[in-house]
PDB file of C-alpha atoms in Angstrom:
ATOM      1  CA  UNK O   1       5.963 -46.963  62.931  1.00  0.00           C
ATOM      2  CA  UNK O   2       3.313 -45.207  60.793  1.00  0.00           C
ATOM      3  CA  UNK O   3       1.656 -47.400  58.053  1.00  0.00           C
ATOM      4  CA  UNK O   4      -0.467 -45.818  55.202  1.00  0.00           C
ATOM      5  CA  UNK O   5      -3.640 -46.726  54.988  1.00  0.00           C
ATOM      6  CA  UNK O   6      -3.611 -48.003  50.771  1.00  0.00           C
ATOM      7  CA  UNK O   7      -6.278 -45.652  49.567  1.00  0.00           C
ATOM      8  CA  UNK O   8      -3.847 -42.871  50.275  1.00  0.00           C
ATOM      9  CA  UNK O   9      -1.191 -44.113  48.527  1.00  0.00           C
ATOM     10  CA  UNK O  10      -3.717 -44.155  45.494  1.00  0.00           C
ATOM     11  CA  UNK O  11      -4.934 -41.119  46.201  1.00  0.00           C
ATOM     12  CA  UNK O  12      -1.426 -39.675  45.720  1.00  0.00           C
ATOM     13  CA  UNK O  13      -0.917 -42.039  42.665  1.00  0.00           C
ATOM     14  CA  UNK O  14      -3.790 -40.961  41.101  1.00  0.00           C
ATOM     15  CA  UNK O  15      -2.661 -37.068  41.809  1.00  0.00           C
ATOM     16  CA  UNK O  16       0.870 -37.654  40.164  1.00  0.00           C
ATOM     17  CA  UNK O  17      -1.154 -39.279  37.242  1.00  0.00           C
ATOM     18  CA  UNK O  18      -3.206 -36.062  36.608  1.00  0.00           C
ATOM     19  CA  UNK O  19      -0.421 -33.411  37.394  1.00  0.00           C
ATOM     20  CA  UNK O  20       1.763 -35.531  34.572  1.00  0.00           C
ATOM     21  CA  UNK O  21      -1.020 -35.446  32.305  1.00  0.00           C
ATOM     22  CA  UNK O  22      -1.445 -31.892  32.990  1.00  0.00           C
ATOM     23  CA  UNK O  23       2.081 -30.999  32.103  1.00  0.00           C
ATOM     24  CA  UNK O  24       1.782 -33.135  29.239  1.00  0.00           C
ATOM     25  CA  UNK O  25      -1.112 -31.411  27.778  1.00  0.00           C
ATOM     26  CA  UNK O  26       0.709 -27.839  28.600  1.00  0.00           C
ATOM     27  CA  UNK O  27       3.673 -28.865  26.473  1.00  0.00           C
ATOM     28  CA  UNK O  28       1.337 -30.263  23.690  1.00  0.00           C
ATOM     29  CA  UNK O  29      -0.487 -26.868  23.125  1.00  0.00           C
ATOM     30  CA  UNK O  30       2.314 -24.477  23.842  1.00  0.00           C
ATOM     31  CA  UNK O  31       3.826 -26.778  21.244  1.00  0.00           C
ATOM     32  CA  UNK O  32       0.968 -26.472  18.851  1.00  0.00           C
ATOM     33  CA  UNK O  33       0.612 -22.583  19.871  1.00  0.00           C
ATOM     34  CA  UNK O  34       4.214 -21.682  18.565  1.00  0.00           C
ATOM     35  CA  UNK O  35       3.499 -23.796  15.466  1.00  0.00           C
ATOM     36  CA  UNK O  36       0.381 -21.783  15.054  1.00  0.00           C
ATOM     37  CA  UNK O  37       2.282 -18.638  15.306  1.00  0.00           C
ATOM     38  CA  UNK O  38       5.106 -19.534  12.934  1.00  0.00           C
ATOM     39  CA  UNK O  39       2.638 -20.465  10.372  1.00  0.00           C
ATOM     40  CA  UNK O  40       0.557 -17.095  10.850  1.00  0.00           C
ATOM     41  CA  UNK O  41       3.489 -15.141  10.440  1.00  0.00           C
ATOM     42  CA  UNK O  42       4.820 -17.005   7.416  1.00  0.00           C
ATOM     43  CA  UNK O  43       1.697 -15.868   5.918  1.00  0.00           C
ATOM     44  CA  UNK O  44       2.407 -12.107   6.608  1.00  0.00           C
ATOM     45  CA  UNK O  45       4.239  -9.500   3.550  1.00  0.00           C
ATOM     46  CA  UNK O  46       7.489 -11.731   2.293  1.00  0.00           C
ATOM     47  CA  UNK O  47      10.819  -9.816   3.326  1.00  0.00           C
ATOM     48  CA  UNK O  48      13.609 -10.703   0.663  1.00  0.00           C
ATOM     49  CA  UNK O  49      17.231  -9.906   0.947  1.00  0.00           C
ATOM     50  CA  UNK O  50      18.089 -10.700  -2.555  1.00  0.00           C
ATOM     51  CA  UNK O  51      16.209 -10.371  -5.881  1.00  0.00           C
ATOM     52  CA  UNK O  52      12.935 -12.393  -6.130  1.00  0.00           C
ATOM     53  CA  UNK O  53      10.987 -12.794  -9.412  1.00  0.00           C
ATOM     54  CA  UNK O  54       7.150 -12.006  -9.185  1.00  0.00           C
ATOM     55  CA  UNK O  55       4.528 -13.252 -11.859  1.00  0.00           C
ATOM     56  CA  UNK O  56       1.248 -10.926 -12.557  1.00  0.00           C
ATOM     57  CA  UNK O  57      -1.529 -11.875 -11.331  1.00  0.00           C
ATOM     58  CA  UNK O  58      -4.949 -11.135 -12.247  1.00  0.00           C
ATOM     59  CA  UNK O  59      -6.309  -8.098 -10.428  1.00  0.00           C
ATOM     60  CA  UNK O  60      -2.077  -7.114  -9.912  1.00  0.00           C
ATOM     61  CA  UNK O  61      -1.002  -3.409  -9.949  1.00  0.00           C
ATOM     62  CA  UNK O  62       2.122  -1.894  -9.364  1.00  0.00           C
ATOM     63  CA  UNK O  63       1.105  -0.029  -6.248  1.00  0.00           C
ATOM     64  CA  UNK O  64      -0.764  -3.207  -4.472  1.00  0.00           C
ATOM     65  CA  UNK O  65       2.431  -5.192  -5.638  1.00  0.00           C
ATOM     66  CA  UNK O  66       4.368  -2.672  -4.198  1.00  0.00           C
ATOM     67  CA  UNK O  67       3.290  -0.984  -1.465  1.00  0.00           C
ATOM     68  CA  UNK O  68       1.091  -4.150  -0.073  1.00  0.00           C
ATOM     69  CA  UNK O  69       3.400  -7.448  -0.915  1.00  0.00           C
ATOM     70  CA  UNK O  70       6.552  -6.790  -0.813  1.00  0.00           C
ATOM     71  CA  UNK O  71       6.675  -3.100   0.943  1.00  0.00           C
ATOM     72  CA  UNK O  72       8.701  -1.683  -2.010  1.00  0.00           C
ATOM     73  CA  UNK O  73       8.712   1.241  -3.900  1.00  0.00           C
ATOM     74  CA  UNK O  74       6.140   1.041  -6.656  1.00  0.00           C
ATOM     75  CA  UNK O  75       8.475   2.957  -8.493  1.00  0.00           C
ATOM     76  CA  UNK O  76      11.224   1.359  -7.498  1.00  0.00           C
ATOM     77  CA  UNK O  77       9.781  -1.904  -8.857  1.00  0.00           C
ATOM     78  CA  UNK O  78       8.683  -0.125 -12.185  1.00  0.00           C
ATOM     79  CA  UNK O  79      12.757   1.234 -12.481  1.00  0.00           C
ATOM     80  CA  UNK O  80      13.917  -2.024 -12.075  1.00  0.00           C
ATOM     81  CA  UNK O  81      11.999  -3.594 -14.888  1.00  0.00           C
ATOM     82  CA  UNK O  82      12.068  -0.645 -17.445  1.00  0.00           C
ATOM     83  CA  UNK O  83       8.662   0.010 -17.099  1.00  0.00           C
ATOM     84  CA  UNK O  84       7.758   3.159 -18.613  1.00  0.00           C
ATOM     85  CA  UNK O  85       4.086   2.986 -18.086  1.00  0.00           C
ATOM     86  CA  UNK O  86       3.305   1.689 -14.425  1.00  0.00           C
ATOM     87  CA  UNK O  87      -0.586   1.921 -15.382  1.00  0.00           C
ATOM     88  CA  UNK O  88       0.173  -0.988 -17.735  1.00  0.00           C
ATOM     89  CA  UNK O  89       1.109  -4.662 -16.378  1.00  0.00           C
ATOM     90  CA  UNK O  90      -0.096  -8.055 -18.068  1.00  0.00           C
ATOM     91  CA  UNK O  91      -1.259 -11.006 -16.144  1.00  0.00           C
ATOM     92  CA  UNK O  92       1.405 -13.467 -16.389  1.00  0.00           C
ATOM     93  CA  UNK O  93       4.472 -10.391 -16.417  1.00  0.00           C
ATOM     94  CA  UNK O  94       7.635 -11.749 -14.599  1.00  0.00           C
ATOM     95  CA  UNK O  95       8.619  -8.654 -12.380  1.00  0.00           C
ATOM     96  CA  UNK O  96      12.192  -8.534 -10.431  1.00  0.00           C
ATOM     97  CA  UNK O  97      11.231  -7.123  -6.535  1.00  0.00           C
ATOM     98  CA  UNK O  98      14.490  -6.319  -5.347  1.00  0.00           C
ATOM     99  CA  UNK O  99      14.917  -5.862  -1.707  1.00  0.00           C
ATOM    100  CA  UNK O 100      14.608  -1.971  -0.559  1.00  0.00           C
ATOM    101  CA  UNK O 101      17.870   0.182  -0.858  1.00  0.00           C
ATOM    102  CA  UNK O 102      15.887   2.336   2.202  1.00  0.00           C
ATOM    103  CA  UNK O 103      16.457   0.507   5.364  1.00  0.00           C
ATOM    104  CA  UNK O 104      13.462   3.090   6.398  1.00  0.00           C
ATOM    105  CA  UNK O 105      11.212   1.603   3.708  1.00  0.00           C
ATOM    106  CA  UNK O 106      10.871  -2.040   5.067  1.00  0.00           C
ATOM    107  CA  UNK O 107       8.772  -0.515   8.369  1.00  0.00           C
ATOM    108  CA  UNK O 108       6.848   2.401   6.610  1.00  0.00           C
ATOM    109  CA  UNK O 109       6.114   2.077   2.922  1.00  0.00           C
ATOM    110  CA  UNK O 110       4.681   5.657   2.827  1.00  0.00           C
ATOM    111  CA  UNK O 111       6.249   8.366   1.467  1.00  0.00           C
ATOM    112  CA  UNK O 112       7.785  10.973   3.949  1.00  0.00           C
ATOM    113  CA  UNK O 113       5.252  13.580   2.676  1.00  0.00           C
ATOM    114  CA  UNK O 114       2.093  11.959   1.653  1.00  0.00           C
ATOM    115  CA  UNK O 115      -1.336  13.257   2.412  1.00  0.00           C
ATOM    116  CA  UNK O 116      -4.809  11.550   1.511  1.00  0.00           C
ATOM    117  CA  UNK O 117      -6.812  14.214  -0.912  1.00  0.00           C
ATOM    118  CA  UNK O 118     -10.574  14.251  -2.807  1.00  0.00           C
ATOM    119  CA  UNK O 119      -9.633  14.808  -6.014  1.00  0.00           C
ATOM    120  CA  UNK O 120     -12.534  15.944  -8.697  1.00  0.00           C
ATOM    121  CA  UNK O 121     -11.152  17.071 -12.175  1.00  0.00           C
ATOM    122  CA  UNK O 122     -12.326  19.683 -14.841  1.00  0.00           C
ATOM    123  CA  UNK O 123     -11.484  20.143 -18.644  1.00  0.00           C
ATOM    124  CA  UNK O 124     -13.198  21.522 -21.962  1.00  0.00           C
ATOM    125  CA  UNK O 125     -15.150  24.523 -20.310  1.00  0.00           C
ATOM    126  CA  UNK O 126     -11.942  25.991 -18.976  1.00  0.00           C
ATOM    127  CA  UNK O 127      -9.984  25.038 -21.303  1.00  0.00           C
ATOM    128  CA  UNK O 128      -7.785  27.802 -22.679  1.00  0.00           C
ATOM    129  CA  UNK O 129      -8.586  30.327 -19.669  1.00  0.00           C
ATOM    130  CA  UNK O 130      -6.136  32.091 -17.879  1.00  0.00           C
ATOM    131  CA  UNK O 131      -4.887  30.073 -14.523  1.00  0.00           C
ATOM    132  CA  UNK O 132      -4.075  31.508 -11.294  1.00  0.00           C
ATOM    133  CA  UNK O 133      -0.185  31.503 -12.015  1.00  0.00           C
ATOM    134  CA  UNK O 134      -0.536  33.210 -15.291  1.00  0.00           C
ATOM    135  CA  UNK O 135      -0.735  30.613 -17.637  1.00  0.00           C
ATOM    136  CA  UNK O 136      -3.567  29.301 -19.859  1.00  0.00           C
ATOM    137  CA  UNK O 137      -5.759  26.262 -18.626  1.00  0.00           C
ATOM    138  CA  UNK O 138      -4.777  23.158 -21.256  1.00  0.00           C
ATOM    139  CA  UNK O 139      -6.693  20.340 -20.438  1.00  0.00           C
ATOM    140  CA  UNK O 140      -4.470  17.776 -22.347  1.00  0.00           C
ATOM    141  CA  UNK O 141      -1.579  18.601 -19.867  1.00  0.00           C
ATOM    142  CA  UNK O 142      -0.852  17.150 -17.053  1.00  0.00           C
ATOM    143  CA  UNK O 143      -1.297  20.236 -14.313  1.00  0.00           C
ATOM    144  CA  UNK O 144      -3.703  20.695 -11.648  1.00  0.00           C
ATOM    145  CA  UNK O 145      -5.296  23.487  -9.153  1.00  0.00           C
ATOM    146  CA  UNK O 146      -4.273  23.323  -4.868  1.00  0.00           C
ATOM    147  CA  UNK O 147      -5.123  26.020  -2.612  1.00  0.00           C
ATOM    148  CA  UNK O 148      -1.958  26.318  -0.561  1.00  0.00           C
ATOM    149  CA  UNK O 149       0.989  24.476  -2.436  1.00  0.00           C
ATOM    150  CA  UNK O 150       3.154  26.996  -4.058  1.00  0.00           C
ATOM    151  CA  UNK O 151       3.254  27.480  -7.721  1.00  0.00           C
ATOM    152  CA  UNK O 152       5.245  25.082 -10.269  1.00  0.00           C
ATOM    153  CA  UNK O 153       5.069  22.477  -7.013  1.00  0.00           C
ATOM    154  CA  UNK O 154       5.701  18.679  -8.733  1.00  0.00           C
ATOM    155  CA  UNK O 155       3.251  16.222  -7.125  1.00  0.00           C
ATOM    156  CA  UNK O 156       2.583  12.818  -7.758  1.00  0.00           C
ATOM    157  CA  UNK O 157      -1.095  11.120  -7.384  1.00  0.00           C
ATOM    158  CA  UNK O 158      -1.852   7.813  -7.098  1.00  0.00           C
ATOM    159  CA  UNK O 159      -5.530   5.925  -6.789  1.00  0.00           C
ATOM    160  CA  UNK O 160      -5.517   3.097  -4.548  1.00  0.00           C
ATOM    161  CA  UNK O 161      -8.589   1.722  -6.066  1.00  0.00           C
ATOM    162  CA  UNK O 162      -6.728   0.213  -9.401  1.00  0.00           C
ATOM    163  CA  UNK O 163      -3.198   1.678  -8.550  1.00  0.00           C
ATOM    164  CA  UNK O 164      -2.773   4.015 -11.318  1.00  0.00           C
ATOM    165  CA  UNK O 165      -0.411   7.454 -10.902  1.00  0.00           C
ATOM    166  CA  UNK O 166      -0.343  10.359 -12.650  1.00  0.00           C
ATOM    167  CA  UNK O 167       2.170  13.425 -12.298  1.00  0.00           C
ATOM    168  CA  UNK O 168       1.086  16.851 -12.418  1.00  0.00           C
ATOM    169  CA  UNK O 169       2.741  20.194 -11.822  1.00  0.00           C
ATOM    170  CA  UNK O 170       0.464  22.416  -9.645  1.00  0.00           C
ATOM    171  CA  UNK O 171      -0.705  25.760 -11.746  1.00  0.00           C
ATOM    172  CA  UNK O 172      -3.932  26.966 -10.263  1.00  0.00           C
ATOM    173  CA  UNK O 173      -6.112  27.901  -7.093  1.00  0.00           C
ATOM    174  CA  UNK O 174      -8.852  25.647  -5.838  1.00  0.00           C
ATOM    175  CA  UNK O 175     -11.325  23.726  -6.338  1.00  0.00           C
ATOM    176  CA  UNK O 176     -13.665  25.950  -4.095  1.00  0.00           C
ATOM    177  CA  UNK O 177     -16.323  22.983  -3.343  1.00  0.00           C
ATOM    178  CA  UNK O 178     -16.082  22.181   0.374  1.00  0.00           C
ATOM    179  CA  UNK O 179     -14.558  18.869   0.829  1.00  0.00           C
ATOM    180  CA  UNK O 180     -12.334  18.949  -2.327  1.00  0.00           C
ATOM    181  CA  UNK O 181      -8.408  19.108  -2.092  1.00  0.00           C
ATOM    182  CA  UNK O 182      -7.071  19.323  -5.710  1.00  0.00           C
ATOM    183  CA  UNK O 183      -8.382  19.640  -9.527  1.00  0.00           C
ATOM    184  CA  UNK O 184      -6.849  17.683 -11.529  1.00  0.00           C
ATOM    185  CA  UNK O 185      -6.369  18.252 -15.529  1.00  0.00           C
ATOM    186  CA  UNK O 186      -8.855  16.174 -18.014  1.00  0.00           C
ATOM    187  CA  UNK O 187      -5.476  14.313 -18.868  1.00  0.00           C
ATOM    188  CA  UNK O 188      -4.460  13.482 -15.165  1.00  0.00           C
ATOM    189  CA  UNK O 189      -7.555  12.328 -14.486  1.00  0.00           C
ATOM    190  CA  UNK O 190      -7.961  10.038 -17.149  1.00  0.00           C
ATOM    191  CA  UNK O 191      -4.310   8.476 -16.392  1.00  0.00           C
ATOM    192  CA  UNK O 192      -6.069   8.188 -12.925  1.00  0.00           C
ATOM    193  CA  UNK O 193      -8.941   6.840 -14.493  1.00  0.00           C
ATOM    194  CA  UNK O 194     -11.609   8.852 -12.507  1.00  0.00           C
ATOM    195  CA  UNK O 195     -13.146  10.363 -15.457  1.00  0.00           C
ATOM    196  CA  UNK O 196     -16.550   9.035 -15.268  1.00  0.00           C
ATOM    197  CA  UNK O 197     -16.562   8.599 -11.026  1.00  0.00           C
ATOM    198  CA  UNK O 198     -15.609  12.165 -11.172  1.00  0.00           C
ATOM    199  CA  UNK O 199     -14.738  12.758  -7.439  1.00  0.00           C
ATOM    200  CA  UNK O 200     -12.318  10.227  -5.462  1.00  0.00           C
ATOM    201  CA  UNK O 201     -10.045   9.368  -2.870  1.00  0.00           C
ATOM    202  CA  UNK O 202      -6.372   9.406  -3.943  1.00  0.00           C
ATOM    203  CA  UNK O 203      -2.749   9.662  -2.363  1.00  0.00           C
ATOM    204  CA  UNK O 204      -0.683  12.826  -2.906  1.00  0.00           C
ATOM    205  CA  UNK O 205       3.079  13.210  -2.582  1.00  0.00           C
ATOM    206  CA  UNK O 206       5.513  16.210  -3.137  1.00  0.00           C
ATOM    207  CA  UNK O 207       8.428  14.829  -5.524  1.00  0.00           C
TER     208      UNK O 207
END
């Protein structure tokens, strides 16, 4: 008959010791792991199903509230709440998000034809001329000048740097400066508020 010796039998008490403690400690942080990931992606863009009421916040616009938190229509948003001016929200305005009526919408929040433009703008010293389409230059309306787009095309540009929109109806050729997309109208770019920055970085979209 084979004894063993007692400092094997430790030995392999000691191993069962460590292998249980190892298991233990597996559980614990794949535990604390899926905790940590539930908790990250609760902190991720809030997806509602039903209507969910939104308070202003300092440093809100409609496009950040939009397009950034809840991955809704800006304009959708600004519909709902019979907002006629999207440029103008007050901190401490409740706003109803309802969910998306574009299943599409939830995944991308950008529009189907959207394009990323340098916009500069011009006003009094053409005011009056005669545009490329025919008609006369008026800087108070809301027009603007594209190189390709066809005439009487509808766009609508938006500044992601305070989330203000303007809607213009394209009327003339240009701008001829390389690295410029579109001139905007003294009056669109004043909606825009890039009067005094002059050049900037907007979002375009055919409507």
């Amino acid at each position: 008959m084979e004894i063993k010796s007692p400092s094997n039998s430790a030995e392999n008490i000691q191993k069962t010791q460590v292998q249980t403690s190892v298991k233990n400690a597996s559980k614990t942080f794949s535990d604390e792991l899926k905790s940590t990931l539930r908790q990250e992606s609760s902190k991720t863009a809030p997806v509602h199903d039903k209507p969910f009421e939104y308070i202003v916040q300092k440093g809100d616009n409609l496009w950040n509230i939009g397009r950034i938190i809840f991955r809704v229509d800006p304009y959708q948003i600004a519909r709902d709440n019979g907002i006629s001016n999207p440029n103008m929200l007050k901190i401490g305005q409740k706003l109803i998000i309802n969910p998306s009526t574009n299943p599409s919408t939830s995944q991308d929040i950008q529009p189907k034809i959207s394009e990323k433009v340098t916009a500069s703008w011009y006003g009094a010293e053409h005011h009056n001329k005669v545009t490329a389409s025919g008609q006369r230059f008026n800087m108070h309306q809301n027009t603007l000048a594209h190189k390709t787009l066809p005439m009487g095309t509808k766009v609508r540009l938006v500044n992601p740097d305070n989330g203000k929109a303007a809607e213009g109806i394209v009327n003339d050729r240009g701008p001829y400066i390389k690295g410029r997309d579109v001139d905007v109208s003294y009056a669109m770019a004043k909606q825009l508020g890039i009067i005094q920055k002059g050049v900037a970085k907007l979002v375009m979209e055919k409507i």
